[in-house]
Tab-separated table of C-alpha atoms in Angstrom:
chain	number	residue	atom	x	y	z
A	1	UNK	CA	52.810	2.481	52.647
A	2	UNK	CA	50.683	-0.184	51.037
A	3	UNK	CA	47.375	1.356	52.088
A	4	UNK	CA	44.425	-0.384	53.712
A	5	UNK	CA	43.909	-3.834	52.239
A	6	UNK	CA	40.627	-5.740	52.265
A	7	UNK	CA	39.787	-9.182	51.035
A	8	UNK	CA	37.966	-10.636	49.386
A	9	UNK	CA	36.974	-7.843	46.999
A	10	UNK	CA	33.722	-9.606	46.190
A	11	UNK	CA	31.722	-12.261	48.007
A	12	UNK	CA	28.567	-13.951	46.783
A	13	UNK	CA	26.800	-16.177	49.269
A	14	UNK	CA	23.464	-17.812	49.849
A	15	UNK	CA	21.106	-16.626	52.529
A	16	UNK	CA	21.821	-18.317	55.835
A	17	UNK	CA	25.531	-18.849	55.217
A	18	UNK	CA	28.296	-17.300	57.318
A	19	UNK	CA	30.886	-14.990	55.773
A	20	UNK	CA	34.116	-13.473	57.077
A	21	UNK	CA	35.984	-10.469	55.741
A	22	UNK	CA	39.524	-9.400	56.522
A	23	UNK	CA	41.064	-5.956	56.791
A	24	UNK	CA	44.769	-5.129	57.021
A	25	UNK	CA	45.174	-1.483	58.072
A	26	UNK	CA	48.131	0.762	57.360
A	27	UNK	CA	50.940	-0.382	59.639
A	28	UNK	CA	51.296	1.672	62.835
A	29	UNK	CA	47.690	2.843	62.602
A	30	UNK	CA	46.106	2.305	65.993
A	31	UNK	CA	42.496	2.922	65.061
A	32	UNK	CA	40.473	0.672	62.796
A	33	UNK	CA	36.911	1.204	61.645
A	34	UNK	CA	34.289	-0.840	59.834
A	35	UNK	CA	31.655	0.927	57.752
A	36	UNK	CA	28.851	-0.354	55.526
A	37	UNK	CA	27.768	1.408	52.332
A	38	UNK	CA	24.784	0.747	50.094
A	39	UNK	CA	24.212	2.180	46.639
A	40	UNK	CA	23.537	5.910	46.662
A	41	UNK	CA	24.323	6.306	50.353
A	42	UNK	CA	27.329	7.391	52.348
A	43	UNK	CA	29.255	4.962	54.550
A	44	UNK	CA	27.493	4.053	57.825
A	45	UNK	CA	29.570	3.457	60.939
A	46	UNK	CA	29.511	-0.113	62.272
A	47	UNK	CA	32.291	-0.455	64.812
A	48	UNK	CA	35.654	0.903	65.916
A	49	UNK	CA	38.852	-0.449	67.485
A	50	UNK	CA	41.612	1.335	69.346
A	51	UNK	CA	44.435	-1.199	69.088
A	52	UNK	CA	42.817	-4.530	70.041
A	53	UNK	CA	39.972	-3.017	72.073
A	54	UNK	CA	36.565	-2.695	70.430
A	55	UNK	CA	35.349	0.619	71.833
A	56	UNK	CA	31.999	1.111	70.137
A	57	UNK	CA	29.440	-0.852	68.158
A	58	UNK	CA	26.633	0.793	66.229
A	59	UNK	CA	23.033	-0.191	66.803
A	60	UNK	CA	23.167	-1.223	63.128
A	61	UNK	CA	25.391	-4.110	64.183
A	62	UNK	CA	23.009	-6.912	65.089
A	63	UNK	CA	23.994	-9.974	67.105
A	64	UNK	CA	24.777	-11.746	63.838
A	65	UNK	CA	27.730	-9.437	63.297
A	66	UNK	CA	31.003	-9.786	65.168
A	67	UNK	CA	34.316	-8.049	64.672
A	68	UNK	CA	37.706	-8.797	66.136
A	69	UNK	CA	41.158	-7.325	66.079
A	70	UNK	CA	43.078	-9.912	68.063
A	71	UNK	CA	46.596	-8.489	68.021
A	72	UNK	CA	45.796	-4.894	67.277
A	73	UNK	CA	46.806	-5.284	63.650
A	74	UNK	CA	44.436	-6.921	61.139
A	75	UNK	CA	40.706	-7.201	61.795
A	76	UNK	CA	37.953	-9.596	60.760
A	77	UNK	CA	34.238	-8.954	60.379
A	78	UNK	CA	31.997	-12.020	60.482
A	79	UNK	CA	28.338	-12.106	59.533
A	80	UNK	CA	26.439	-15.184	60.626
A	81	UNK	CA	23.221	-16.455	59.003
A	82	UNK	CA	23.400	-13.832	56.266
A	83	UNK	CA	20.220	-12.141	55.070
A	84	UNK	CA	19.518	-10.404	51.777
A	85	UNK	CA	19.495	-7.081	53.619
A	86	UNK	CA	23.164	-7.603	54.473
A	87	UNK	CA	24.080	-7.066	50.815
A	88	UNK	CA	26.322	-3.994	50.780
A	89	UNK	CA	29.897	-2.782	50.444
A	90	UNK	CA	31.796	-3.310	53.697
A	91	UNK	CA	34.549	-0.732	54.068
A	92	UNK	CA	37.449	-0.796	56.474
A	93	UNK	CA	39.383	2.334	57.413
A	94	UNK	CA	42.310	3.123	59.669
A	95	UNK	CA	43.879	6.177	61.247
A	96	UNK	CA	46.967	6.920	63.305
A	97	UNK	CA	45.050	7.455	66.542
A	98	UNK	CA	47.698	9.542	68.268
A	99	UNK	CA	45.745	12.765	68.607
A	100	UNK	CA	43.476	11.684	71.395
A	101	UNK	CA	39.761	11.097	71.132
A	102	UNK	CA	38.977	14.550	69.843
A	103	UNK	CA	41.443	14.786	66.999
A	104	UNK	CA	40.459	15.361	63.417
A	105	UNK	CA	42.630	12.600	62.049
A	106	UNK	CA	41.743	11.577	58.558
A	107	UNK	CA	40.624	8.059	57.842
A	108	UNK	CA	42.237	6.016	55.094
A	109	UNK	CA	39.786	3.621	53.479
A	110	UNK	CA	40.280	0.268	51.836
A	111	UNK	CA	38.576	-0.620	48.553
A	112	UNK	CA	35.929	-2.612	50.395
A	113	UNK	CA	34.351	-6.048	50.168
A	114	UNK	CA	31.187	-6.159	48.075
A	115	UNK	CA	28.802	-8.701	49.607
A	116	UNK	CA	25.879	-10.096	47.643
A	117	UNK	CA	23.454	-12.364	49.496
A	118	UNK	CA	21.241	-14.397	47.174
B	1	UNK	CA	23.642	10.146	56.709
B	2	UNK	CA	22.078	11.294	59.887
B	3	UNK	CA	21.610	15.068	60.149
B	4	UNK	CA	23.834	15.795	57.166
B	5	UNK	CA	22.245	17.235	54.044
B	6	UNK	CA	23.852	17.643	50.660
B	7	UNK	CA	22.384	17.673	47.145
B	8	UNK	CA	21.987	14.314	45.466
B	9	UNK	CA	23.332	15.236	42.042
B	10	UNK	CA	25.049	18.075	40.211
B	11	UNK	CA	26.114	18.411	36.591
B	12	UNK	CA	28.691	20.834	35.223
B	13	UNK	CA	30.782	21.419	32.124
B	14	UNK	CA	34.489	20.717	31.816
B	15	UNK	CA	36.483	23.786	32.891
B	16	UNK	CA	33.641	25.219	34.957
B	17	UNK	CA	33.271	25.676	38.729
B	18	UNK	CA	30.911	23.719	40.946
B	19	UNK	CA	30.028	24.339	44.605
B	20	UNK	CA	28.663	21.483	46.711
B	21	UNK	CA	26.863	22.624	49.843
B	22	UNK	CA	26.552	20.626	53.045
B	23	UNK	CA	24.554	21.417	56.166
B	24	UNK	CA	24.815	19.432	59.353
B	25	UNK	CA	23.460	19.147	62.867
B	26	UNK	CA	25.459	17.526	65.620
B	27	UNK	CA	25.771	17.772	69.379
B	28	UNK	CA	29.537	17.385	69.323
B	29	UNK	CA	31.809	18.664	66.604
B	30	UNK	CA	35.505	18.200	65.992
B	31	UNK	CA	35.715	19.052	62.327
B	32	UNK	CA	34.288	18.651	58.842
B	33	UNK	CA	35.747	16.389	56.158
B	34	UNK	CA	35.205	16.073	52.433
B	35	UNK	CA	35.956	12.791	50.692
B	36	UNK	CA	35.856	11.891	46.988
B	37	UNK	CA	34.615	8.474	45.906
B	38	UNK	CA	34.726	7.116	42.370
B	39	UNK	CA	32.272	4.340	41.568
B	40	UNK	CA	33.417	1.025	43.010
B	41	UNK	CA	36.412	2.561	44.753
B	42	UNK	CA	37.379	3.623	48.275
B	43	UNK	CA	36.612	7.136	49.518
B	44	UNK	CA	39.738	9.285	49.404
B	45	UNK	CA	40.456	12.299	51.614
B	46	UNK	CA	40.083	15.757	50.076
B	47	UNK	CA	39.930	18.279	52.917
B	48	UNK	CA	39.450	18.918	56.625
B	49	UNK	CA	38.125	22.094	58.296
B	50	UNK	CA	37.960	22.581	62.028
B	51	UNK	CA	37.971	26.401	62.172
B	52	UNK	CA	35.708	28.802	60.284
B	53	UNK	CA	36.923	29.963	56.935
B	54	UNK	CA	38.250	28.803	53.619
B	55	UNK	CA	40.945	26.177	53.080
B	56	UNK	CA	42.406	26.117	49.580
B	57	UNK	CA	44.226	23.176	48.046
B	58	UNK	CA	44.904	23.550	44.366
B	59	UNK	CA	41.689	23.238	42.376
B	60	UNK	CA	39.692	22.255	45.468
B	61	UNK	CA	38.668	24.556	48.326
B	62	UNK	CA	36.522	23.908	51.363
B	63	UNK	CA	34.689	26.389	53.567
B	64	UNK	CA	33.252	26.007	57.061
B	65	UNK	CA	30.878	28.069	59.189
B	66	UNK	CA	30.415	26.370	62.559
B	67	UNK	CA	27.729	28.793	63.762
B	68	UNK	CA	25.600	28.011	60.705
B	69	UNK	CA	26.397	24.294	60.560
B	70	UNK	CA	27.410	24.794	56.947
B	71	UNK	CA	30.240	23.812	54.664
B	72	UNK	CA	30.889	23.826	50.962
B	73	UNK	CA	33.370	22.197	48.632
B	74	UNK	CA	34.410	24.247	45.627
B	75	UNK	CA	35.793	22.482	42.579
B	76	UNK	CA	37.453	24.744	40.023
B	77	UNK	CA	38.611	24.094	36.444
B	78	UNK	CA	36.590	20.909	36.343
B	79	UNK	CA	38.114	17.913	34.607
B	80	UNK	CA	36.398	14.754	33.388
B	81	UNK	CA	38.186	12.759	36.109
B	82	UNK	CA	36.382	14.858	38.733
B	83	UNK	CA	33.163	12.963	37.953
B	84	UNK	CA	32.586	11.173	41.269
B	85	UNK	CA	30.590	11.200	44.475
B	86	UNK	CA	31.617	13.818	47.046
B	87	UNK	CA	30.943	12.936	50.659
B	88	UNK	CA	30.549	15.470	53.440
B	89	UNK	CA	31.300	14.095	56.917
B	90	UNK	CA	31.578	15.526	60.419
B	91	UNK	CA	33.704	14.039	63.135
B	92	UNK	CA	32.552	13.754	66.731
B	93	UNK	CA	35.275	12.395	68.992
B	94	UNK	CA	36.741	9.572	66.935
B	95	UNK	CA	33.763	8.777	64.692
B	96	UNK	CA	33.118	10.087	61.182
B	97	UNK	CA	29.453	10.411	60.175
B	98	UNK	CA	28.816	10.765	56.449
B	99	UNK	CA	26.168	12.380	54.327
B	100	UNK	CA	24.649	10.445	51.414
B	101	UNK	CA	27.042	12.063	48.970
B	102	UNK	CA	26.660	14.320	45.931
B	103	UNK	CA	27.228	12.740	42.535
B	104	UNK	CA	28.980	15.219	40.264
B	105	UNK	CA	28.897	14.574	36.531
B	106	UNK	CA	31.319	16.544	34.370
B	107	UNK	CA	30.287	16.906	30.724
B	108	UNK	CA	32.614	17.729	27.843
């Protein structure tokens, strides 16, 4: 068990540039989540995958944000035309996903990608 | 976090006990989680309550009252390494919604 892996750990970009982050969940975990966290706040839900299907997107996720999980394994989160307000820690998490939609399965988080938009 | 309230900061002495309270409001409820997060690191799972009552795990215990929308995390025999943010979160279907976290500082 190598845990949830995210890269890069840090990304500094200029406003208007596109950035892409990658998440490798724990193998055999069917569910994958993206969260965003700013200083002094808890993680905010962005989107969720069950295998390769993206089942929900938060209203926080503007049209500039897109996430994919093409083969039901790793996932990418792309932000187009970045803005300073996008600066945050982007966390990925995964869970087994075998308990049905109403299970209390715990989420395992990666260390996150810290994005700074200048 | 939406509809989840917990204190912003708490300070305690090494060896002491600290109780972090969390109140929540949600239309659907499938359980209450507590996560620990050290600065710059990933949140790590501490506890999960789905039924009313106390769950004890070593130095950490968590309590839930569903009728009151209330939970607490109890940290006993505090150690310096317990200085961290403690996140209360409820799960509705598949989605975890977090509070803003309580920063606990342990002093020698």
